[in-house]
Structures are given as structure tokens and as C-alpha cells.
Amino acid sequence: MTLPMGRPMREIFGETVAELATDDPRIVMLDGDVGSSTRGDIFEQAHPDRYLQMGIAEQNMLGVAAGLATMGLIPFISTFVSFAVVRPLDQIRVLIAQTGLNVKITPGYAGLFTGMTGMSHIIVDDVSIMRAMPGMVTVSPADDVEAAQVLRWAAAYQGPVYVRLVRDATQRLFDESYRFEFGRAVTIREGRDVTLVSTGAQTPRTVDAAELLAAEGIDAHVVHVPTIKPLDVAAIVAAADRTGRVITVEEHTVIGGLGGAVAETLGEHRPTRIDRIGLQDLYIQSGPNDALLDIYGLSAARVSDRVRELLAASR
Amino acid sequence: MTLPMGRPMREIFGETVAELATDDPRIVMLDGDVGSSTRGDIFEQAHPDRYLQMGIAEQNMLGVAAGLATMGLIPFISTFVSFAVVRPLDQIRVLIAQTGLNVKITPGYAGLFTGMTGMSHIIVDDVSIMRAMPGMVTVSPADDVEAAQVLRWAAAYQGPVYVRLVRDATQRLFDESYRFEFGRAVTIREGRDVTLVSTGAQTPRTVDAAELLAAEGIDAHVVHVPTIKPLDVAAIVAAADRTGRVITVEEHTVIGGLGGAVAETLGEHRPTRIDRIGLQDLYIQSGPNDALLDIYGLSAARVSDRVRELLAASR
Amino acid sequence: MSGASAGTTTHADAGEVARLEEVARRIRVHVVRVVNHARGGHLGGPLSAADLLAALYFHAMRVRPEDPDWPDRDRFVLSKGHSSIGLYAAMALRGYFPEEELLTFDAAHSRLQGHPDMTRLPGLDMSTGSLGMGISAAMGIALGGRLTGHDIRAFVMLGDGECQEGEVWEAAMAAAKYRLDNLVAIIDHNRLQQFGWHGDGPDGRLPPQVPGELAGKWRAFGWRVLEVDGHDMAAILGVLDEAAHGDGRPTAVIADTVKGKGVSFMEGHYFWHTRLIKPEEFAQAMADLGEPAPAAEEAAR
Amino acid sequence: MSGASAGTTTHADAGEVARLEEVARRIRVHVVRVVNHARGGHLGGPLSAADLLAALYFHAMRVRPEDPDWPDRDRFVLSKGHSSIGLYAAMALRGYFPEEELLTFDAAHSRLQGHPDMTRLPGLDMSTGSLGMGISAAMGIALGGRLTGHDIRAFVMLGDGECQEGEVWEAAMAAAKYRLDNLVAIIDHNRLQQFGWHGDGPDGRLPPQVPGELAGKWRAFGWRVLEVDGHDMAAILGVLDEAAHGDGRPTAVIADTVKGKGVSFMEGHYFWHTRLIKPEEFAQAMADLGEPAPAAEEAAR
Ligand SMILES: Cc1ncc(C[n+]2csc(CCOP(=O)(O)OP(=O)(O)O)c2C)c(N)n1
Ligand SMILES: Cc1ncc(C[n+]2csc(CCOP(=O)(O)OP(=O)(O)O)c2C)c(N)n1
Ligand SMILES: [Mg+2]
Ligand SMILES: [Mg+2]
């Protein structure tokens, strides 16, 4: 059973923030000349006066967002992860994180799916960067359903947040009854043999991997972590206790991201063997989405293979 | 017994790179208008034609460095950590790390000692950022003796490196017989009760803390990790095995830095209880150096207190 | 450079000019005294900016020190955040907090951080310290004022060295596109930065400068440019009054200044950007600033 | 705009002009064909740049395709890295690698990455893709050439939208300080970027532009500016010849171009920056570019 496809998170972004802005005149969107890609253009259609084109000038864009926030507005940022997190990092640090101003950093193009752009556009370490930054909340929704809820939550939350969204359609994990709770991890599947901890659009593939493993008699416990910072420590510890063996799976470097967060937490609260599946300290080339998932070991099949290998090696 | 003071690493920087350049005409220095602070001015005196003032424009400076490297030159960067790592991060990523070009990112002003500047200048997460970046070597010397050796090694190493240097005088750990080896951790003190893993200018304070603990009957094993990436996995595992209990100590956030690296490594190779002493996800205010060490828990006395507390709690 | 172009619109009388000159003098005295006391902080930049800061806080800006969060206040962003002590001195003199508090500058737990920290000090409109950013934030304030219907002005002060930061030109480009004539950038054009290029001047470090270069850049980016002698108070008031009348473009006030202004041995020397003051230098500085000779204890911090 | 100002120094004969026009046409054919084949990549930018790329690789630059690492070669940095396919097509035609390899563009394991990756393809002088950076690297090359005694020139191509990036102005400032007259920046001034501001034009998205604005900015930053019609090959050759003679300043060649040039339905439309081509559109594009009608199979990728 493979999880079905959902809608691209970038469309959810344009639509949801536009809807939010209809009810809340404080919401504005700042675009770094990529609204036609991030689907900021949906917001522009609905609220042309509050769509603030900032041009190809991301450092200034984040700084302007800080200034707008001091005037009581709630800026959402429309650009790619690379140009929302890496290019204006000093501005985020000084003007947004250190001030606690109410700016929503909500770029599309997280992970490998960036339209065959290659390494200049594929950011493998955004979670490591944002998680290490004092005061920066980091949320990585699993699918379109959760993305919409995270964006609604972000608009209501007071303070800076980082929400990483995916460009293309990914698998749908949740149905409409799902409720995102900030700071809470979610158990997706109960199991006894190994605990898989996953985040973002990787979670559905991890769930599929768990089904493949189940067919071979390996019963995986699967936990989805939408809020990477602050981490749901109790849930992670409980999930580790369930099986005594943890493997994190993320569409991101294995250094300092979800895997790092879980390793730090378990080392402190419940020492447990933990392996980290993800990108192995390398840059990602261009190629079609499915080819990249396969090459870099993040398809359901390759994740299940790797989990099996790891379990076999440690038995 | 308190370790004596050494010379400020920034002076070592200016002198050592100037000396290296005397023998190697490929070495140039790029300054972001702070040579009088980083002591790049020592290099300027010696080699005025190879001291390239880039003005207050750090993004361009790192990009120029990449271009110079393609012409066979070996650029060293003179600025503060904030303006060498955070401001030009996208340029480092695309033009230096992804290309593997031979640029030496060697800023001063790592850690808390920045001349009472406050949070805009005190970078708490540079190791997390650089360690997560694919292909980026990260070295954090303990004192002036090691800093000189690391700079000499960096000049000879082919490829990008990040070396974090401290502005003010810090304690001297090593004598002139010490030899830095890239990628190797160093056991500073043998002990049986707890393993302290430390890096950078924090290591001497951690060694002093171990002496304070020894006076109370706690026998700490102390390992210094100059090369944070690539990490000396075997040494860390062996050090953990010595005592079965690990505490990392760093002048840096406890998220994703040395503590993160050690937690990831032990989780994978030898699950062990590990606590992380360092900055607790906060920004650092201005104040005299000693006051900051005390407030943020990184003086020898406060480290020893914290180690004692942690050991008592887990007994 | 003279304030002649602005002279026609100034309404400041001689009394106000003299009053503000005294404010500027007192800012300078605080700058030197506090930096000496703290054994840290910047000197050259705050001293060159003192007249401008006095004119802003005591003449141009609509603010209520007793109600620092007043929504309709004009905002000020010190983009050259290393001149924080100059701003703090101006704010203290204007009544935001007691002048004595200035001596906590740079100390642990102080509201007066080495670089401005808006989370600590009411009335501080933006945190700065990393150069090039303040103008972006000020642009956001000006744009936000328009979007929320607040008739406010955003003032931002930049260093001339700071204008090497690309972000400044990103902001200049975008502010012109949005025709933000409620945004006024004041550039403290003291011709020195921290270390800079070789050139002439007393230390051989006054970098080669092309006359009109800076003004030309701002004009090319679509800004109205007003030039003024940044130490001629009447001219400054005139130019700020002129800047208040928007013409559809953001305004850059290029103020020609002298780094270290007011302290004889600091004027024009790059190395007084930041440096420890010796006791005899402190006494000289107080004399230059028209203060009585300091107690030996204060001088010998 | 005409190439008249440059016409006096051009030595290109009519034969060379015709030859290079054909190279440019073939670059455009490759661009459309390969992007259609890859089902991804950019169109508008590579098409506007095709004539300039042909002139660079077949006339202005001293290179040896058979010895791509030749130390004395001129360097080229495509700062607007999203136009990679245009550069790859020029390089293939110039003999760096077989034209057939162009069809591997964007595929996994290809040397022809979505954005230029110098670690994969010999002859590629810099990796780019994040806008604003290439000019810094090119400045480093020009400066490095001087420091190492290599008489080389560094050419860099920027988008006009890209010039909004502050880093471009950091590089402009620094290159002028160093008087790098071996640095030539070519700005593909097609008046469109990816999404941009509202304005006029066919889609209401041609942002308001002030004539001479871009040239004024480069001049204000101390550069020599040469303006040219970026689709007039004789004029382009003339202006590049003129740029070869340094006058102590770095040179900006502002080339007025049409985004999507050569494909009727793409010209001047912002949304052809990057977009999937329909089969009937592909046939039309080939016709516009003077190619025979494509096989149905190729058109219907
Ligand atoms: C991004 C950044 N780079 C470098 C510095 C270090 N720095 C502080 S002040 C200064 C010189 C500023 O010169 P200028 O803007 O002319 O100011 P002023 O002359 O008024 O002091 C520098 C390089 C900084 N604070 N921020
Ligand atoms: C730093 C950065 N921001 C945003 C982008 C996304 N992007 C790619 S092309 C483009 C528009 C470029 O416009 P222009 O420079 O005018 O190029 P051209 O019109 O020649 O395609 C944008 C915004 C990017 N690649 N890099
Ligand atoms: Mg200055
Ligand atoms: Mg364009």
C-alpha cells in the first residue's frame, strides 16, 4: 500500500496565506521575485496591495519584514529555502531572531524537489542552521493537509517561525480530521522492532518503507516530528523505549538536523542506539524527483533496504 | 593550578599568516575593514601588495576569494566570525564549499570574547552551521600554540577550511612540543569517573575544571577536539568507554555543535549518557570577558559545579 | 560644503541652534566619558554623528520620551550600530532614561548594550550592529507606516563605510520603487571607516575619495539627495526640515562630518574608531569639549 | 539603441558577423530543443543572451577548447546561472564537448547541471545559480590575474534583475577601487526578471523602468559603461573590441535585449522565463528559428 499523492505544498502556501489575509488585515506577503514559483502569485491575485514585491534582494527583504513587523504587520516570506534561509541569514539572526519580531519565514523548495536545479538550489542543511539559531522555531510539515494547518498556526503564533515547504506534489499522509499541534510529535504506526523517526515530506515515504518492512516481518514504530524545534522530548524518549532501537529518516543532511536533535535528546535522556538515514554530507545534483530519491537513498524502497541492513548489522 | 595565559590568537593569526606568505607567494589576505581588530594589519605591514582590502562587503569578499583561488592563489579571510560565516554563508556554500576551492576562512572573534559588543557580534552557532555544510572542514584550536600550527596546516591543506580564532588572550594549554594533527582528538588528562570532551578556548577552562573536580575526588578524563569536522570517531568512542559517562563542554550553543557531533557519534557507535554544557539556546549580552564566562556557566568554577551536579543527579 | 541649499527652508531660530549645539556638546561629553568608563566602545563614529543626533531627537523627530511606544512617533534606526553610545546619550538627554544610566553602558545586564538591543531599551526602534541592515528595517517601517495608515517618518543613520554593504543598495533600490518619501537616510560622511584603504591624510589611511561619489550613487538609485555640513547646526535643521517634505522619492541627507569631531587629537584619525583612552588624553578631551578638568580617578579608569 | 558608438572600433567583417549570427541561431535552437527534451530549465534568459554568448565564445575570448585549463585563457562566469543551457550550447558549438551531450542537460549524473557546476565540466570557470555571486568571483579572477601576472580578461554576464542583488554593488564598488580594467561585465538588459513588479507590456508585468537607470548606476559606481543593441552582432563585436582596451576602469556592457528573443510567442513575456513547451509551441519555435519542422515524437516530449 503506497500513500496517495497530495497537492503541492506551494499551492497550499499561496491559497492558505491568501485566505488568512482575507480575515486578518495585518498579513502581508514579501516576494523575492519568485511568486510564480512559490505560488505567492495566488496571494497577489487576492490581495495585490499587500503583496510586496522586493525583487531579487533577499537580505533587504528579510530586513524589511522586520521593520514591517514593528508596525504590527505579519509578513510571510515567499522565496526558496536557499534564498530565505542561507542568503539572508545574518538579517534573520540580528533583525528577526534576536528581536523576536513576528516574521514568518515560509519558503518553498525544501528538500530535493526543486525542479531539476542542482546543488545551488537544493539546500541540505537548513534544519541544522535554523535549529541551532537561538529562538528560532522550526516546523517541517509532512503533507499538504499538515502544511495548511501549520501555516494557520504560524499566523496566530506570536514570534518568528521557520516553516519549510515543498515545491512539488508529495504523498498525502493525513486526512482532514488531523490536527497539527505545535511542539508535538505524532505516532503514525505502532510497532515493536525498531522506531523510525521522520519529518517533512520524508514521513510518508518512511511510512511506506514501514509497510515494506512489515511484509518482511519487521514491525516498525513510526513517529512523525513536524516541530523539529522545540522537539517533543517526551514523545521521542517514549518512542525509543518502545523498541530500544531508533533510526531517523530525513530528506536533509544527517548532520545536525532531525537526526542530530534526536541523538542529542536520547543521549541526554535515554541512551539508545540511533542511526541516521539521510543525505551523507554531500551536495545534490539535478535530476527528476524520483531519480534523486533513489540515488540518495530516500525512496521508500531504499529506506526499507537501509533499515533492514542496519538491523541486520546490529543483531 | 590554573593554566597560564597565552597570547591572543588574533596576533598569532596576523603573524603566522604573514610568515607563511613570506615563503609562499600564493598566499594573500582579504580584509573586511577590520584588519586593525583581527591583526590582519600585521600581514599588511609585511606584504602590502597581497593585503586585499575588500571594504565592508563580506559577500563580495568571499566571492572574490573563490575567484582568486581559481587563479592558484591561497586567500585567507580576515574578519569576525559573524561576518565571515553568517553574512556571506550563501557565497561560502556555492562558490567555496560546492567548488572545493582553496579558501581559508579564518576569522577572529569566536565565542564570547568580542570586546563587549553584545549579541550582534557574538556568534553562538558557527560550528553548527559550518559542520552541517557538506565538505566544510571545521577546526577550533585551544590556544595560541595550537592556533599557529592549525594555520600552518591550513595553508598546506588543499581545499576550504574553517578555523575559528579568539580575539583576546586565553589560557595556554600546550607547550611548544605539541603537534596538531588534523582530524585527531587529544587526550589531555586521564581519568576514570567522567569523560569531558571540549574544544577551542574552552578546553583550558575545562582542564582547570577537571583539576577543581579532582580536588573533590572526581577523576575526570579530558579530551580536546580541535578538529570538529571530520570528527575523530575512534577517539571519542574510546574516551566514552573509559568512563561510560560523557559531558561535552563548549563556548557555543549546545545545539548542533561539538555536543551534537559527539551525541550523533555515540548514538551510532556506542550509546552512552551524554550531557552538553554550553550556551542554552540564547543570545549573549555585552560585558567583560570574565563576567560573561561566569554568567553563561563557562568559567572553570561553573563548569566544575555543573559537572558535579550532573554526576550527582545521575547517580 | 555649506547648508545654503537648505538655508531657505529652515525655521530654526538662533536660540534653538544654540540650544541644540549645547545638546550636541553634551552628547560628545557623554560619549567620551562613558567609553572611558566602560573601557570599551566606539569614539570616532558617535562623535561625528553627535550634531545630527541632537538635531534628530530635539528637532526633527516627533517622539514622546514619556510614552516611548506611542504608535504615531517617528522612528529612528541607527544602522551604524557601533555608534550606540551617541544614540544612548541623545536619548538620555531627551528624557528617555536618566543620564546616570549611561555609565552602565557595555556592562553585563545593562539596557545599554554595546550595540543597540531593542528588546532591552524602550524607545529603541531597532536592534543593529551588523552593518547594512538598519536601512532595510527602516524601509520596512516606512512601508508599514503607509500600509497601516500611520503618518510617520522613518529616519535611519548610516556610516559612509557602511554604504559599501550591498544590502544598502538593495534597500535603496526597493525604497525608490515604493516611492517611500517618508524614509530619510542620513549618511554620516566622515570619510573614514574602521581600517579601510591606504590613501593620504595624517595616517596615510584616508582612502582616495571622488568628490560627489556618494551623492551620485544615491541619485543613480533614484533618491533625492540633500547635502549638508554635518557640524553646522543651522544647516542641519534646515536640511531636515526640507527632508520632511516628501517629493515622491526617499531622501538621502549626506552630511559631511569629521570623524572624532570635537576632540582635537581624535579628529580625522582612523584609529580612534575604537581605542582605549589614556588618562592625559581624557583630560585633553574634556578640555576640548569645554568641560572642567576631570578628577584623576575618572581620568585614570 | 545602436552600436554606432562602438562601430568605429569594430574590425569584424561581414563574413564574421554572418557566421556568428548563425552560431547564435544554433544556440537558440539548442536551448529550445534541450529544454523541451529535459522538461525543465529556463528559456527566456538563454534566448536573450544567445547573441552575446556567441560573440564571447567565438570572437572576444581567447580560449582553447581543446585545452580547457590553459592558464592564459580568458575566463567567463555566467552570473545569471539559470541561463546555463545557453552557455552549454555555446561551449558545445565551440568544441568543448559534443553537441549530442547537450541532451543530457538536467539529467542525473550529467556534466550539464541545471545550474553551472564547475566541478563536473572542464572549461566551466565558475559554479553559479544563486544570483549576484558570479561578478564577485569574476572580480577575484581579474584581480588574481593581475597578482599572478597573467594577462587575462574576466568576462561575467549578469541579468538586469540580478542587478537588484546587493552583492553586485559590493563587487562594483570593490572592482572600481582596484581599477580592474581586465574585468568586463555584460548585462543582459532584457527588462524582465522572473516575476517582478506590475507595469505595462503585454502581460501588465513589464516593470516601470527609467531610461538610462541601469547605466547610471554603473557609472556612479565608477565603471566605464558601453551600451549596445544586444541582438546586433556587428555592434556587439564592436563593443567587445572596445571593452578589450582598458582605460583603468572596469567595463559594464549594457546590452539591450528582448527576453525570449527569436521565438515569436516567447518574446517579451515574463512567463517564458521557465515553462513547459507544448508540442504545437515547439513546432512554432523551430519554424521561428529557421529549422525544419520537428518530428512529432520530439515535439511531444
Ligand atoms: C557587517 C559588518 N561588517 C563589519 C563590521 C565591523 N565594523 C564596525 S564599525 C566598522 C566601520 C564602519 O565605518 P562607517 O560606516 O564609515 O562608520 P563610522 O565612520 O561612522 O564609524 C566596521 C567595519 C560590522 N559591524 N558589521
Ligand atoms: C539569489 C537568488 N534569488 C533568486 C533566484 C531565483 N531566480 C532565478 S532567475 C531569476 C530572475 C532573474 O532575472 P534576470 O537577472 O533579469 O535574468 P534574465 O531576465 O536574463 O532571465 C530569479 C529571481 C536565484 N536564482 N538566486
Ligand atoms: Mg565613516
Ligand atoms: Mg532580465
mmCIF file with all atom_site columns, N, CA, C and O in Angstrom, chain C residues 224-250:
data_model
loop_
_atom_site.group_PDB
_atom_site.id
_atom_site.type_symbol
_atom_site.label_atom_id
_atom_site.label_alt_id
_atom_site.label_comp_id
_atom_site.label_asym_id
_atom_site.label_entity_id
_atom_site.label_seq_id
_atom_site.pdbx_PDB_ins_code
_atom_site.Cartn_x
_atom_site.Cartn_y
_atom_site.Cartn_z
_atom_site.occupancy
_atom_site.B_iso_or_equiv
_atom_site.pdbx_formal_charge
_atom_site.auth_seq_id
_atom_site.auth_comp_id
_atom_site.auth_asym_id
_atom_site.auth_atom_id
_atom_site.pdbx_PDB_model_num
ATOM 1   N N  . ARG C 1 224 ? 16.287 61.329 -3.761 1.00 0.00 ? 224 ARG C N  1
ATOM 2   C CA . ARG C 1 224 ? 16.595 62.747 -3.645 1.00 0.00 ? 224 ARG C CA 1
ATOM 3   C C  . ARG C 1 224 ? 17.789 62.879 -2.703 1.00 0.00 ? 224 ARG C C  1
ATOM 4   O O  . ARG C 1 224 ? 17.816 62.221 -1.654 1.00 0.00 ? 224 ARG C O  1
ATOM 5   N N  . VAL C 1 225 ? 18.748 63.695 -3.068 1.00 0.00 ? 225 VAL C N  1
ATOM 6   C CA . VAL C 1 225 ? 19.939 63.854 -2.227 1.00 0.00 ? 225 VAL C CA 1
ATOM 7   C C  . VAL C 1 225 ? 20.032 65.293 -1.731 1.00 0.00 ? 225 VAL C C  1
ATOM 8   O O  . VAL C 1 225 ? 19.932 66.237 -2.523 1.00 0.00 ? 225 VAL C O  1
ATOM 9   N N  . LEU C 1 226 ? 20.193 65.440 -0.446 1.00 0.00 ? 226 LEU C N  1
ATOM 10  C CA . LEU C 1 226 ? 20.445 66.759 0.148  1.00 0.00 ? 226 LEU C CA 1
ATOM 11  C C  . LEU C 1 226 ? 21.811 66.690 0.825  1.00 0.00 ? 226 LEU C C  1
ATOM 12  O O  . LEU C 1 226 ? 22.084 65.745 1.563  1.00 0.00 ? 226 LEU C O  1
ATOM 13  N N  . GLU C 1 227 ? 22.635 67.666 0.532  1.00 0.00 ? 227 GLU C N  1
ATOM 14  C CA . GLU C 1 227 ? 23.973 67.661 1.132  1.00 0.00 ? 227 GLU C CA 1
ATOM 15  C C  . GLU C 1 227 ? 24.084 68.775 2.166  1.00 0.00 ? 227 GLU C C  1
ATOM 16  O O  . GLU C 1 227 ? 23.487 69.839 2.005  1.00 0.00 ? 227 GLU C O  1
ATOM 17  N N  . VAL C 1 228 ? 24.824 68.493 3.218  1.00 0.00 ? 228 VAL C N  1
ATOM 18  C CA . VAL C 1 228 ? 24.895 69.464 4.305  1.00 0.00 ? 228 VAL C CA 1
ATOM 19  C C  . VAL C 1 228 ? 26.204 69.299 5.064  1.00 0.00 ? 228 VAL C C  1
ATOM 20  O O  . VAL C 1 228 ? 26.793 68.218 5.071  1.00 0.00 ? 228 VAL C O  1
ATOM 21  N N  . ASP C 1 229 ? 26.639 70.353 5.677  1.00 0.00 ? 229 ASP C N  1
ATOM 22  C CA . ASP C 1 229 ? 27.762 70.291 6.616  1.00 0.00 ? 229 ASP C CA 1
ATOM 23  C C  . ASP C 1 229 ? 27.219 69.714 7.919  1.00 0.00 ? 229 ASP C C  1
ATOM 24  O O  . ASP C 1 229 ? 26.419 70.361 8.601  1.00 0.00 ? 229 ASP C O  1
ATOM 25  N N  . GLY C 1 230 ? 27.657 68.546 8.254  1.00 0.00 ? 230 GLY C N  1
ATOM 26  C CA . GLY C 1 230 ? 27.100 67.830 9.400  1.00 0.00 ? 230 GLY C CA 1
ATOM 27  C C  . GLY C 1 230 ? 27.508 68.369 10.753 1.00 0.00 ? 230 GLY C C  1
ATOM 28  O O  . GLY C 1 230 ? 27.156 67.773 11.780 1.00 0.00 ? 230 GLY C O  1
ATOM 29  N N  . HIS C 1 231 ? 28.247 69.460 10.764 1.00 0.00 ? 231 HIS C N  1
ATOM 30  C CA . HIS C 1 231 ? 28.570 70.106 12.039 1.00 0.00 ? 231 HIS C CA 1
ATOM 31  C C  . HIS C 1 231 ? 28.046 71.544 12.089 1.00 0.00 ? 231 HIS C C  1
ATOM 32  O O  . HIS C 1 231 ? 28.392 72.304 12.990 1.00 0.00 ? 231 HIS C O  1
ATOM 33  N N  . ASP C 1 232 ? 27.229 71.913 11.116 1.00 0.00 ? 232 ASP C N  1
ATOM 34  C CA . ASP C 1 232 ? 26.644 73.266 11.098 1.00 0.00 ? 232 ASP C CA 1
ATOM 35  C C  . ASP C 1 232 ? 25.176 73.105 11.488 1.00 0.00 ? 232 ASP C C  1
ATOM 36  O O  . ASP C 1 232 ? 24.333 72.712 10.684 1.00 0.00 ? 232 ASP C O  1
ATOM 37  N N  . MET C 1 233 ? 24.875 73.382 12.754 1.00 0.00 ? 233 MET C N  1
ATOM 38  C CA . MET C 1 233 ? 23.561 73.034 13.289 1.00 0.00 ? 233 MET C CA 1
ATOM 39  C C  . MET C 1 233 ? 22.430 73.705 12.524 1.00 0.00 ? 233 MET C C  1
ATOM 40  O O  . MET C 1 233 ? 21.411 73.065 12.226 1.00 0.00 ? 233 MET C O  1
ATOM 41  N N  . ALA C 1 234 ? 22.592 74.983 12.193 1.00 0.00 ? 234 ALA C N  1
ATOM 42  C CA . ALA C 1 234 ? 21.509 75.675 11.474 1.00 0.00 ? 234 ALA C CA 1
ATOM 43  C C  . ALA C 1 234 ? 21.260 74.991 10.133 1.00 0.00 ? 234 ALA C C  1
ATOM 44  O O  . ALA C 1 234 ? 20.112 74.765 9.725  1.00 0.00 ? 234 ALA C O  1
ATOM 45  N N  . ALA C 1 235 ? 22.338 74.632 9.475  1.00 0.00 ? 235 ALA C N  1
ATOM 46  C CA . ALA C 1 235 ? 22.190 73.975 8.174  1.00 0.00 ? 235 ALA C CA 1
ATOM 47  C C  . ALA C 1 235 ? 21.535 72.610 8.326  1.00 0.00 ? 235 ALA C C  1
ATOM 48  O O  . ALA C 1 235 ? 20.695 72.205 7.517  1.00 0.00 ? 235 ALA C O  1
ATOM 49  N N  . ILE C 1 236 ? 21.911 71.890 9.381  1.00 0.00 ? 236 ILE C N  1
ATOM 50  C CA . ILE C 1 236 ? 21.326 70.557 9.600  1.00 0.00 ? 236 ILE C CA 1
ATOM 51  C C  . ILE C 1 236 ? 19.818 70.686 9.801  1.00 0.00 ? 236 ILE C C  1
ATOM 52  O O  . ILE C 1 236 ? 19.022 69.942 9.210  1.00 0.00 ? 236 ILE C O  1
ATOM 53  N N  . LEU C 1 237 ? 19.429 71.641 10.636 1.00 0.00 ? 237 LEU C N  1
ATOM 54  C CA . LEU C 1 237 ? 17.991 71.802 10.893 1.00 0.00 ? 237 LEU C CA 1
ATOM 55  C C  . LEU C 1 237 ? 17.265 72.128 9.594  1.00 0.00 ? 237 LEU C C  1
ATOM 56  O O  . LEU C 1 237 ? 16.190 71.597 9.311  1.00 0.00 ? 237 LEU C O  1
ATOM 57  N N  . GLY C 1 238 ? 17.895 72.973 8.791  1.00 0.00 ? 238 GLY C N  1
ATOM 58  C CA . GLY C 1 238 ? 17.268 73.342 7.523  1.00 0.00 ? 238 GLY C CA 1
ATOM 59  C C  . GLY C 1 238 ? 17.077 72.129 6.620  1.00 0.00 ? 238 GLY C C  1
ATOM 60  O O  . GLY C 1 238 ? 16.003 71.921 6.040  1.00 0.00 ? 238 GLY C O  1
ATOM 61  N N  . VAL C 1 239 ? 18.087 71.308 6.543  1.00 0.00 ? 239 VAL C N  1
ATOM 62  C CA . VAL C 1 239 ? 18.023 70.182 5.628  1.00 0.00 ? 239 VAL C CA 1
ATOM 63  C C  . VAL C 1 239 ? 17.031 69.135 6.136  1.00 0.00 ? 239 VAL C C  1
ATOM 64  O O  . VAL C 1 239 ? 16.325 68.486 5.350  1.00 0.00 ? 239 VAL C O  1
ATOM 65  N N  . LEU C 1 240 ? 16.951 68.986 7.430  1.00 0.00 ? 240 LEU C N  1
ATOM 66  C CA . LEU C 1 240 ? 15.971 68.021 7.957  1.00 0.00 ? 240 LEU C CA 1
ATOM 67  C C  . LEU C 1 240 ? 14.552 68.536 7.741  1.00 0.00 ? 240 LEU C C  1
ATOM 68  O O  . LEU C 1 240 ? 13.637 67.759 7.463  1.00 0.00 ? 240 LEU C O  1
ATOM 69  N N  . ASP C 1 241 ? 14.370 69.843 7.844  1.00 0.00 ? 241 ASP C N  1
ATOM 70  C CA . ASP C 1 241 ? 13.044 70.406 7.547  1.00 0.00 ? 241 ASP C CA 1
ATOM 71  C C  . ASP C 1 241 ? 12.693 70.162 6.079  1.00 0.00 ? 241 ASP C C  1
ATOM 72  O O  . ASP C 1 241 ? 11.565 69.797 5.749  1.00 0.00 ? 241 ASP C O  1
ATOM 73  N N  . GLU C 1 242 ? 13.679 70.337 5.229  1.00 0.00 ? 242 GLU C N  1
ATOM 74  C CA . GLU C 1 242 ? 13.429 70.119 3.808  1.00 0.00 ? 242 GLU C CA 1
ATOM 75  C C  . GLU C 1 242 ? 13.097 68.645 3.550  1.00 0.00 ? 242 GLU C C  1
ATOM 76  O O  . GLU C 1 242 ? 12.176 68.314 2.791  1.00 0.00 ? 242 GLU C O  1
ATOM 77  N N  . ALA C 1 243 ? 13.828 67.767 4.221  1.00 0.00 ? 243 ALA C N  1
ATOM 78  C CA . ALA C 1 243 ? 13.589 66.333 4.037  1.00 0.00 ? 243 ALA C CA 1
ATOM 79  C C  . ALA C 1 243 ? 12.179 65.944 4.454  1.00 0.00 ? 243 ALA C C  1
ATOM 80  O O  . ALA C 1 243 ? 11.618 64.964 3.961  1.00 0.00 ? 243 ALA C O  1
ATOM 81  N N  . ALA C 1 244 ? 11.611 66.724 5.373  1.00 0.00 ? 244 ALA C N  1
ATOM 82  C CA . ALA C 1 244 ? 10.267 66.396 5.869  1.00 0.00 ? 244 ALA C CA 1
ATOM 83  C C  . ALA C 1 244 ? 9.221  66.524 4.779  1.00 0.00 ? 244 ALA C C  1
ATOM 84  O O  . ALA C 1 244 ? 8.141  65.940 4.868  1.00 0.00 ? 244 ALA C O  1
ATOM 85  N N  . HIS C 1 245 ? 9.506  67.312 3.753  1.00 0.00 ? 245 HIS C N  1
ATOM 86  C CA . HIS C 1 245 ? 8.535  67.499 2.675  1.00 0.00 ? 245 HIS C CA 1
ATOM 87  C C  . HIS C 1 245 ? 8.840  66.530 1.545  1.00 0.00 ? 245 HIS C C  1
ATOM 88  O O  . HIS C 1 245 ? 9.736  66.753 0.745  1.00 0.00 ? 245 HIS C O  1
ATOM 89  N N  . GLY C 1 246 ? 8.113  65.456 1.527  1.00 0.00 ? 246 GLY C N  1
ATOM 90  C CA . GLY C 1 246 ? 8.345  64.400 0.551  1.00 0.00 ? 246 GLY C CA 1
ATOM 91  C C  . GLY C 1 246 ? 8.091  64.885 -0.862 1.00 0.00 ? 246 GLY C C  1
ATOM 92  O O  . GLY C 1 246 ? 7.237  65.738 -1.092 1.00 0.00 ? 246 GLY C O  1
ATOM 93  N N  . ASP C 1 247 ? 8.856  64.364 -1.804 1.00 0.00 ? 247 ASP C N  1
ATOM 94  C CA . ASP C 1 247 ? 8.606  64.683 -3.211 1.00 0.00 ? 247 ASP C CA 1
ATOM 95  C C  . ASP C 1 247 ? 8.444  63.392 -4.004 1.00 0.00 ? 247 ASP C C  1
ATOM 96  O O  . ASP C 1 247 ? 8.725  63.353 -5.183 1.00 0.00 ? 247 ASP C O  1
ATOM 97  N N  . GLY C 1 248 ? 8.015  62.338 -3.330 1.00 0.00 ? 248 GLY C N  1
ATOM 98  C CA . GLY C 1 248 ? 7.793  61.074 -4.022 1.00 0.00 ? 248 GLY C CA 1
ATOM 99  C C  . GLY C 1 248 ? 9.017  60.169 -4.033 1.00 0.00 ? 248 GLY C C  1
ATOM 100 O O  . GLY C 1 248 ? 8.930  59.024 -4.456 1.00 0.00 ? 248 GLY C O  1
ATOM 101 N N  . ARG C 1 249 ? 10.130 60.699 -3.579 1.00 0.00 ? 249 ARG C N  1
ATOM 102 C CA . ARG C 1 249 ? 11.335 59.881 -3.510 1.00 0.00 ? 249 ARG C CA 1
ATOM 103 C C  . ARG C 1 249 ? 11.798 59.788 -2.062 1.00 0.00 ? 249 ARG C C  1
ATOM 104 O O  . ARG C 1 249 ? 11.602 60.732 -1.290 1.00 0.00 ? 249 ARG C O  1
ATOM 105 N N  . PRO C 1 250 ? 12.456 58.712 -1.718 1.00 0.00 ? 250 PRO C N  1
ATOM 106 C CA . PRO C 1 250 ? 13.136 58.713 -0.419 1.00 0.00 ? 250 PRO C CA 1
ATOM 107 C C  . PRO C 1 250 ? 14.277 59.725 -0.458 1.00 0.00 ? 250 PRO C C  1
ATOM 108 O O  . PRO C 1 250 ? 14.786 60.046 -1.530 1.00 0.00 ? 250 PRO C O  1
#
